[in-house]
GROMACS .gro file of C-alpha atoms in nm:
model
  155
    1MET     CA    1   5.754  14.516   8.010
    2SER     CA    2   5.582  14.484   7.678
    3THR     CA    3   5.598  14.183   7.450
    4ILE     CA    4   5.772  14.390   7.183
    5SER     CA    5   6.053  14.503   7.414
    6SER     CA    6   6.094  14.144   7.542
    7LYS     CA    7   6.136  14.025   7.183
    8ILE     CA    8   6.392  14.299   7.112
    9ILE     CA    9   6.591  14.208   7.424
   10MET     CA   10   6.578  13.836   7.337
   11ARG     CA   11   6.695  13.905   6.980
   12GLY     CA   12   6.982  14.113   7.120
   13VAL     CA   13   7.087  13.833   7.355
   14VAL     CA   14   7.075  13.573   7.077
   15ALA     CA   15   7.265  13.799   6.836
   16GLY     CA   16   7.529  13.869   7.102
   17ALA     CA   17   7.572  13.499   7.176
   18LEU     CA   18   7.613  13.422   6.806
   19LEU     CA   19   7.871  13.697   6.766
   20LEU     CA   20   8.069  13.558   7.058
   21CYS     CA   21   8.061  13.211   6.906
   22ILE     CA   22   8.194  13.338   6.574
   23GLY     CA   23   8.507  13.469   6.745
   24VAL     CA   24   8.582  13.145   6.931
   25GLN     CA   25   8.837  12.913   6.775
   26LEU     CA   26   8.747  12.551   6.719
   27SER     CA   27   8.793  12.355   7.037
   28TRP     CA   28   8.926  12.001   7.027
   29ALA     CA   29   8.808  11.813   7.333
   30TRP     CA   30   9.144  11.794   7.505
   31GLY     CA   31   9.441  11.783   7.273
   32ARG     CA   32   9.809  11.825   7.328
   33GLU     CA   33   9.788  12.123   7.561
   34GLY     CA   34   9.520  11.967   7.781
   35HIS     CA   35   9.740  11.663   7.832
   36ARG     CA   36  10.046  11.878   7.904
   37LEU     CA   37   9.857  12.087   8.159
   38THR     CA   38   9.727  11.779   8.339
   39ALA     CA   39  10.081  11.643   8.360
   40LEU     CA   40  10.219  11.977   8.483
   41VAL     CA   41   9.971  11.967   8.771
   42ALA     CA   42  10.059  11.604   8.847
   43GLU     CA   43  10.431  11.684   8.855
   44GLN     CA   44  10.369  11.929   9.138
   45TYR     CA   45  10.244  11.644   9.358
   46LEU     CA   46  10.527  11.396   9.300
   47THR     CA   47  10.740  11.298   9.595
   48PRO     CA   48  11.119  11.333   9.557
   49GLU     CA   49  11.137  10.953   9.520
   50ALA     CA   50  10.875  10.953   9.244
   51LYS     CA   51  11.056  11.238   9.065
   52ALA     CA   52  11.376  11.033   9.074
   53GLN     CA   53  11.194  10.732   8.925
   54VAL     CA   54  11.044  10.948   8.648
   55ALA     CA   55  11.391  11.083   8.568
   56LEU     CA   56  11.529  10.729   8.564
   57LEU     CA   57  11.264  10.618   8.313
   58LEU     CA   58  11.229  10.931   8.099
   59GLY     CA   59  11.576  11.085   8.117
   60LYS     CA   60  11.553  11.458   8.046
   61GLU     CA   61  11.187  11.442   7.939
   62THR     CA   62  10.920  11.549   8.186
   63LEU     CA   63  10.572  11.409   8.237
   64ALA     CA   64  10.441  11.712   8.047
   65ASP     CA   65  10.676  11.637   7.756
   66VAL     CA   66  10.545  11.280   7.720
   67ALA     CA   67  10.179  11.345   7.808
   68PRO     CA   68  10.056  11.374   7.444
   69TRP     CA   69  10.275  11.084   7.324
   70ALA     CA   70  10.001  10.817   7.316
   71ASP     CA   71   9.796  11.017   7.065
   72SER     CA   72  10.091  11.020   6.824
   73TYR     CA   73  10.152  10.651   6.891
   74ARG     CA   74   9.787  10.577   6.811
   75GLU     CA   75   9.830  10.715   6.458
   76GLU     CA   76  10.068  10.431   6.371
   77HIS     CA   77   9.904  10.179   6.605
   78PRO     CA   78   9.527  10.214   6.551
   79GLU     CA   79   9.463   9.905   6.764
   80THR     CA   80   9.532  10.130   7.066
   81GLY     CA   81   9.256  10.376   6.974
   82LYS     CA   82   8.989  10.226   7.200
   83TRP     CA   83   9.229  10.242   7.494
   84HIS     CA   84   9.177  10.619   7.522
   85PHE     CA   85   8.814  10.627   7.637
   86VAL     CA   86   8.518  10.440   7.775
   87ASP     CA   87   8.165  10.496   7.647
   88ILE     CA   88   7.896  10.467   7.912
   89PRO     CA   89   7.548  10.491   7.759
   90SER     CA   90   7.370  10.812   7.857
   91THR     CA   91   7.080  10.601   7.984
   92GLU     CA   92   7.304  10.433   8.243
   93ALA     CA   93   7.403  10.570   8.583
   94LYS     CA   94   7.739  10.397   8.618
   95PHE     CA   95   8.021  10.209   8.450
   96ASP     CA   96   7.972   9.839   8.379
   97ARG     CA   97   8.292   9.674   8.257
   98ASN     CA   98   8.112   9.397   8.069
   99ARG     CA   99   7.889   9.642   7.887
  100ASP     CA  100   8.122   9.942   7.843
  101CYS     CA  101   8.469   9.796   7.798
  102PRO     CA  102   8.501   9.567   7.493
  103VAL     CA  103   8.710   9.251   7.494
  104SER     CA  104   9.048   9.309   7.329
  105GLN     CA  105   9.027   9.257   6.954
  106ALA     CA  106   9.402   9.199   6.931
  107ASP     CA  107   9.396   8.930   7.201
  108PRO     CA  108   9.046   8.805   7.291
  109LYS     CA  109   9.189   8.578   7.564
  110SER     CA  110   9.363   8.867   7.740
  111PRO     CA  111   9.226   8.962   8.082
  112TRP     CA  112   9.272   9.327   7.975
  113ARG     CA  113   9.003   9.494   7.772
  114ASP     CA  114   9.005   9.779   7.522
  115CYS     CA  115   8.906  10.084   7.727
  116VAL     CA  116   9.085  10.344   7.933
  117THR     CA  117   8.993  10.204   8.275
  118ASP     CA  118   9.140   9.860   8.200
  119ARG     CA  119   9.446  10.005   8.031
  120ILE     CA  120   9.525  10.230   8.327
  121LEU     CA  121   9.536   9.918   8.547
  122TYR     CA  122   9.736   9.726   8.284
  123PHE     CA  123  10.004   9.993   8.248
  124GLU     CA  124  10.014  10.056   8.622
  125GLY     CA  125  10.113   9.691   8.662
  126ARG     CA  126  10.376   9.716   8.390
  127LEU     CA  127  10.522  10.034   8.537
  128GLY     CA  128  10.570   9.861   8.871
  129ASP     CA  129  10.714   9.542   8.719
  130GLU     CA  130  11.088   9.574   8.776
  131THR     CA  131  11.153   9.262   8.567
  132LEU     CA  132  11.064   9.467   8.257
  133SER     CA  133  11.324   9.675   8.079
  134THR     CA  134  11.355  10.048   8.143
  135LYS     CA  135  11.222  10.111   7.792
  136GLU     CA  136  10.909   9.897   7.853
  137ARG     CA  137  10.847  10.068   8.187
  138ALA     CA  138  10.896  10.411   8.027
  139ILE     CA  139  10.632  10.324   7.766
  140ALA     CA  140  10.398  10.217   8.047
  141LEU     CA  141  10.456  10.552   8.222
  142LYS     CA  142  10.387  10.743   7.900
  143PHE     CA  143  10.060  10.560   7.850
  144LEU     CA  144   9.962  10.612   8.214
  145VAL     CA  145  10.029  10.986   8.206
  146HIS     CA  146   9.827  11.017   7.887
  147PHE     CA  147   9.537  10.801   8.002
  148MET     CA  148   9.507  10.989   8.332
  149GLY     CA  149   9.453  11.296   8.116
  150ASP     CA  150   9.206  11.112   7.891
  151VAL     CA  151   8.999  10.980   8.181
  152HIS     CA  152   8.971  11.336   8.318
  153GLN     CA  153   8.896  11.514   7.994
  154PRO     CA  154   8.591  11.733   7.982
  155PHE     CA  155   8.289  11.608   7.793
   0.00000   0.00000   0.00000
């Protein structure tokens, strides 16, 4: 194959790729639908007992209905923003809580830090704490459903 025909083929490939990109809508990393889809999959794996507990806490709402809730909550409660992710430096091979999960700005003495991994554990504990009100446990479940989606979001 000649150099000229290789250049023509390469230009065609590049032009085709650019044309495909023009037609693609903007993609937000995960968004409402990504959270809903994650929750729909999770609902398929719930035991009958777990389904009953979800109904007790959420009433007629499903896990998919509440999955995007924490993003809306964050708009009015910006202190929860760092709870949705953890940033591991690209030069590092694994998560290090002391490096990657900042101490809570709202409560520096709290054992819980401001990143998704700590907040999953925090809300898991609250969800299982039967001394809390149904409303508090429902909020914990909403955060957990959302954060399980966040921790699995594509990069």
